[in-house]
PDB file of C-alpha atoms and ligand atoms in Angstrom:
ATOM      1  CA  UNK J  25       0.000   0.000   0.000  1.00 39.00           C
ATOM      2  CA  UNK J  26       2.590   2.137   1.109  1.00 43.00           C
ATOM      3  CA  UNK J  27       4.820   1.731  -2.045  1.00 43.00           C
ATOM      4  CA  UNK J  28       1.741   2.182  -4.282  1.00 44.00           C
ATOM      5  CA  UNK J  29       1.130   5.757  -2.747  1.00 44.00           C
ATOM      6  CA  UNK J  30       4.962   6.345  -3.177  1.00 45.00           C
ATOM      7  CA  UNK J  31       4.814   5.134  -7.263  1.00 42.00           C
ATOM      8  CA  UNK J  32       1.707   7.463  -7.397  1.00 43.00           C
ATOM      9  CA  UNK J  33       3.291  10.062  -5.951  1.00 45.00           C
ATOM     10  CA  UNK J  34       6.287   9.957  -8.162  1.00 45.00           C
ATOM     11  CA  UNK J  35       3.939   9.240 -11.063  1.00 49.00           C
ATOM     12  CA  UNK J  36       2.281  12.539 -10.510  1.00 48.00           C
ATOM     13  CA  UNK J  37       5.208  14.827 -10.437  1.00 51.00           C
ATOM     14  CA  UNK J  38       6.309  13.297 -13.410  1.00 51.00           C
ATOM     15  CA  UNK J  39       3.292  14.097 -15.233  1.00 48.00           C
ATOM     16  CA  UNK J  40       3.462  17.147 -13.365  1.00 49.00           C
ATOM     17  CA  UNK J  41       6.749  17.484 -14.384  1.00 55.00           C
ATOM     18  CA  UNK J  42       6.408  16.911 -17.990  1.00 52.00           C
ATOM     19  CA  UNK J  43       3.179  19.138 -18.066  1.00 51.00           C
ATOM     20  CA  UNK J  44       4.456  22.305 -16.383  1.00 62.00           C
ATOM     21  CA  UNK J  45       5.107  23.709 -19.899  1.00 78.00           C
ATOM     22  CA  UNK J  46       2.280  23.063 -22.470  1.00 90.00           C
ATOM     23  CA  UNK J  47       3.504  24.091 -25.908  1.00 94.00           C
ATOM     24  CA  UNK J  48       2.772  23.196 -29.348  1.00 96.00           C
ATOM     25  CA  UNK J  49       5.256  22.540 -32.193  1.00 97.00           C
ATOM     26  CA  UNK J  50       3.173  25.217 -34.349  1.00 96.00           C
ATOM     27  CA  UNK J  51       4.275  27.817 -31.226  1.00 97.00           C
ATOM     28  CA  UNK J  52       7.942  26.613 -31.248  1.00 98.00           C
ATOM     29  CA  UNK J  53       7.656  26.914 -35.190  1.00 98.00           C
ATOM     30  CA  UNK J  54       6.433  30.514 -35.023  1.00 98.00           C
ATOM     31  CA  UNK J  55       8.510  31.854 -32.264  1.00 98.00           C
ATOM     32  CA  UNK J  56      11.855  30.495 -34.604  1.00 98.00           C
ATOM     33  CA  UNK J  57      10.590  32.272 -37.511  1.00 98.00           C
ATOM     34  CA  UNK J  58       9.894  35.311 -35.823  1.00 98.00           C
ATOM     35  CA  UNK J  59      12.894  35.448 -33.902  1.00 98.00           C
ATOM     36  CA  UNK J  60      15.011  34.283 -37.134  1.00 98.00           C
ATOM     37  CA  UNK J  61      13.525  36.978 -39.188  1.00 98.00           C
ATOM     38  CA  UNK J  62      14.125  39.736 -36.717  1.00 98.00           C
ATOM     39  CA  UNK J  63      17.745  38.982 -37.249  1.00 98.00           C
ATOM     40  CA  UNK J  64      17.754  38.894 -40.628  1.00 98.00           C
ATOM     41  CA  UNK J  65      19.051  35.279 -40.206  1.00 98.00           C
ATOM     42  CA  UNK J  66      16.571  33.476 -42.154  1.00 97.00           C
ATOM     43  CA  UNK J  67      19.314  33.582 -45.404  1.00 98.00           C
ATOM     44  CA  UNK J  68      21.342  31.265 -43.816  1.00 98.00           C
ATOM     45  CA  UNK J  69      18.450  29.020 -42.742  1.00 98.00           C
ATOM     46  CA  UNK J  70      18.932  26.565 -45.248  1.00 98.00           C
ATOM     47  CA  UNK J  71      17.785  22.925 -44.882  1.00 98.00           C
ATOM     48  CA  UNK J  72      21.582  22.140 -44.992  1.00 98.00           C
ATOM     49  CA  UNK J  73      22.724  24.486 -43.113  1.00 98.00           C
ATOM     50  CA  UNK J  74      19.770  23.866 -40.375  1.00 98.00           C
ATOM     51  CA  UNK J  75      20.850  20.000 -40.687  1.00 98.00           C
ATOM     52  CA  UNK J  76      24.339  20.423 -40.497  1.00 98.00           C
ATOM     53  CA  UNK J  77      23.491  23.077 -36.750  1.00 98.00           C
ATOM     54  CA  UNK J  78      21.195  20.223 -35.215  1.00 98.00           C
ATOM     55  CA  UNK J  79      24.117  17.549 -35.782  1.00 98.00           C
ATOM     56  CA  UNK J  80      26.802  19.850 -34.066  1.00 98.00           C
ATOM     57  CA  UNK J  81      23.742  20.012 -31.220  1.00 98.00           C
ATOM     58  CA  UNK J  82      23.694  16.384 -30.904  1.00 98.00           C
ATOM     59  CA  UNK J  83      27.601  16.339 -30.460  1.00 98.00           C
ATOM     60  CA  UNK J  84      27.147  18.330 -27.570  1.00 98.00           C
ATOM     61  CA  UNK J  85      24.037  16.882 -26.248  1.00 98.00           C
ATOM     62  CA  UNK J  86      26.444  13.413 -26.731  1.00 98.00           C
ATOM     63  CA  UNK J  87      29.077  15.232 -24.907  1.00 98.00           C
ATOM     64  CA  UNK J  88      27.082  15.250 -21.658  1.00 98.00           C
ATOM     65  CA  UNK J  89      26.885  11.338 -21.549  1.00 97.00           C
ATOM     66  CA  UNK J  90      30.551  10.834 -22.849  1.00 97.00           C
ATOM     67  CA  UNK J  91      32.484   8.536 -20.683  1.00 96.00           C
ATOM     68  CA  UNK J  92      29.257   8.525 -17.435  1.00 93.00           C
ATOM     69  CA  UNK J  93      28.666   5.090 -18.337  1.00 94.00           C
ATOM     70  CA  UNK J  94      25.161   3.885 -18.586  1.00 95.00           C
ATOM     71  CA  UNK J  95      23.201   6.700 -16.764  1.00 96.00           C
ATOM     72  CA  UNK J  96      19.770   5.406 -15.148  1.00 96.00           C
ATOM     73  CA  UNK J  97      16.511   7.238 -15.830  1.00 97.00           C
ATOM     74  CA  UNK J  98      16.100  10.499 -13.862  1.00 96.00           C
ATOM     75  CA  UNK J  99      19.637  10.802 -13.409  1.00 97.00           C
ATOM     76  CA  UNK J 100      20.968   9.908 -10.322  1.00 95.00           C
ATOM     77  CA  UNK J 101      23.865  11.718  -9.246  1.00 94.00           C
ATOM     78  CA  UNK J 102      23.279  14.331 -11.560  1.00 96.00           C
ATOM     79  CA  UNK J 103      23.890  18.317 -10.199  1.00 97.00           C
ATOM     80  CA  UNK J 104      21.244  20.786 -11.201  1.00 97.00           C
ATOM     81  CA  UNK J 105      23.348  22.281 -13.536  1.00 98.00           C
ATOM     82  CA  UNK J 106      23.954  18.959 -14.848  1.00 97.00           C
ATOM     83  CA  UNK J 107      20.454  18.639 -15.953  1.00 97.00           C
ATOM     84  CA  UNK J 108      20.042  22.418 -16.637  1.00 98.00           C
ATOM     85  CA  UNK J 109      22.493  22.429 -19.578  1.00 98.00           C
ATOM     86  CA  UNK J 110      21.044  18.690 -20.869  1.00 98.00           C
ATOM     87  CA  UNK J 111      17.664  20.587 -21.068  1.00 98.00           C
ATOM     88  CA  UNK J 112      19.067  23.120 -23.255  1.00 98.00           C
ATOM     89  CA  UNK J 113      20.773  20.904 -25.258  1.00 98.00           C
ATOM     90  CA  UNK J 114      18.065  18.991 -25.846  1.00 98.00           C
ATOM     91  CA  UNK J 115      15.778  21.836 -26.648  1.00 98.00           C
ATOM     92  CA  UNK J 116      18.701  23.009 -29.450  1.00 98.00           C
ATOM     93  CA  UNK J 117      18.559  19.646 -31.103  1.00 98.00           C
ATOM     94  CA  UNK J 118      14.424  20.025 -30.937  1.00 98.00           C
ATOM     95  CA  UNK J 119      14.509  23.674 -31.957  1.00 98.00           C
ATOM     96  CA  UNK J 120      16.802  22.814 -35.284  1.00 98.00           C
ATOM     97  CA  UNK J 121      14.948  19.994 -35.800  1.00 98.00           C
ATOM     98  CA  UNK J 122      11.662  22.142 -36.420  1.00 98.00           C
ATOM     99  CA  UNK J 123      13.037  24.460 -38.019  1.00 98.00           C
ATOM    100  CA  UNK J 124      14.957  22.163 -40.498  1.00 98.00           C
ATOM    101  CA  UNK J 125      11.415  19.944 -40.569  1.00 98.00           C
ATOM    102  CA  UNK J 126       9.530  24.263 -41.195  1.00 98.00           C
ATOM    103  CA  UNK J 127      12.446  24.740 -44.206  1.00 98.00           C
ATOM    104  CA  UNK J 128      11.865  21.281 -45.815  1.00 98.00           C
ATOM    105  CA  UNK J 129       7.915  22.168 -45.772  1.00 98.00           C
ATOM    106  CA  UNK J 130       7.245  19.535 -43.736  1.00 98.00           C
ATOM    107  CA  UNK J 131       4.769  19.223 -40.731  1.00 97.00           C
ATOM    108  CA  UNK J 132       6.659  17.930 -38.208  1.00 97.00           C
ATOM    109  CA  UNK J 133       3.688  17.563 -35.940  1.00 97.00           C
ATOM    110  CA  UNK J 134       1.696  15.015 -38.868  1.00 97.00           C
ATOM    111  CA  UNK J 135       4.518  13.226 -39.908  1.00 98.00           C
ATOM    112  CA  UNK J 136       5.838  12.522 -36.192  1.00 98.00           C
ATOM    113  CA  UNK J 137       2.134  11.239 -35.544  1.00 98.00           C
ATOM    114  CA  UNK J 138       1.715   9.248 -39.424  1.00 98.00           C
ATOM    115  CA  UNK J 139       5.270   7.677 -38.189  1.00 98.00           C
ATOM    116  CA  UNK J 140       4.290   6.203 -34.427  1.00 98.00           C
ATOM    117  CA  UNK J 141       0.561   4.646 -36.523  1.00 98.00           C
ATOM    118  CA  UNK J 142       3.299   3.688 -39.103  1.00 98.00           C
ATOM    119  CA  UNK J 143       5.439   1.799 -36.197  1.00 98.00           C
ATOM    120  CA  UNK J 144       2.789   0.398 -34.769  1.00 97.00           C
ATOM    121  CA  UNK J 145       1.768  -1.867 -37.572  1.00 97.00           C
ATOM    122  CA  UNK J 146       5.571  -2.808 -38.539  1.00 98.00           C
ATOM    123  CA  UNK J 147       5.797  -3.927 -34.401  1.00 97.00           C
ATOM    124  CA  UNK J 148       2.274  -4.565 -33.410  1.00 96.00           C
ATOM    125  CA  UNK J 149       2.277  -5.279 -29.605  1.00 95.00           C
ATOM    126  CA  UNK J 150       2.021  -8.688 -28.050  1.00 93.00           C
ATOM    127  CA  UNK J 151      -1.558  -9.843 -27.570  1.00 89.00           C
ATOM    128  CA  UNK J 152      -2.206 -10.393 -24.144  1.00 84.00           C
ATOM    129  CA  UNK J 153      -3.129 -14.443 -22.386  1.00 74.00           C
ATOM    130  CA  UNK J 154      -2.207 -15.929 -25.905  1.00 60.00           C
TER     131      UNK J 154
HETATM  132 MG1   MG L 215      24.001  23.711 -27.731  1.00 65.06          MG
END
């Protein structure tokens, strides 16, 4: 009983966790344009160039993990500003990746959601009691 509370617990600040910030890729998409476009940057926002930027992200979202050793989920042992600079990390490689998906014309959103359908029938799941 008492561990059930405790896994609800840490179930709801998860979802608390993961819900504190409700945002849409069509937001993320316009606030990049905007903000590329008030810097006159949007000339070097080519789909190679935008591809080439997320890779160099990756490398130093990689970086973080280099030589840890298999890190365990919610990262134990972690400092704050640890897991302050993997969040922005991650969010480059997100924020490239829209914008490279908003240069290349193509909904990230759709095809993101078309792909996980997609998955699902190339791995269906197991059925259950057969
Ligand atoms: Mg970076």
């Amino acid at each position: 009983m008492e561990g059930e509370k405790k896994v609800a617990a840490m179930e709801g600040e998860e979802k608390k966790e993961v819900g504190a910030v409700d945002v849409s890729l069509k937001e993320l998409s316009k606030k990049l344009h905007d903000f590329a476009k008030e810097r006159d940057w949007e000339q070097y926002h080519s789909p190679r160039n935008l591809l080439l930027a997320m890779v160099a992200e990756v490398g130093e979202l990689s970086e973080l993990f280099m030589w840890k050793g298999e890190v365990r989920k919610g990262l134990p042992g972690w400092e704050e500003a640890e897991k302050e600079h993997l969040g922005e990390e991650l969010s480059d490689v997100l924020l490239y990746l829209i914008r490279l998906s908003d240069m290349c014309g193509v909904d990230l959103g759709d095809a993101a959601t078309r792909k996980i359908v997609k998955n699902a029938v190339k791995y269906p799941a197991p059925t259950k009691g057969a």
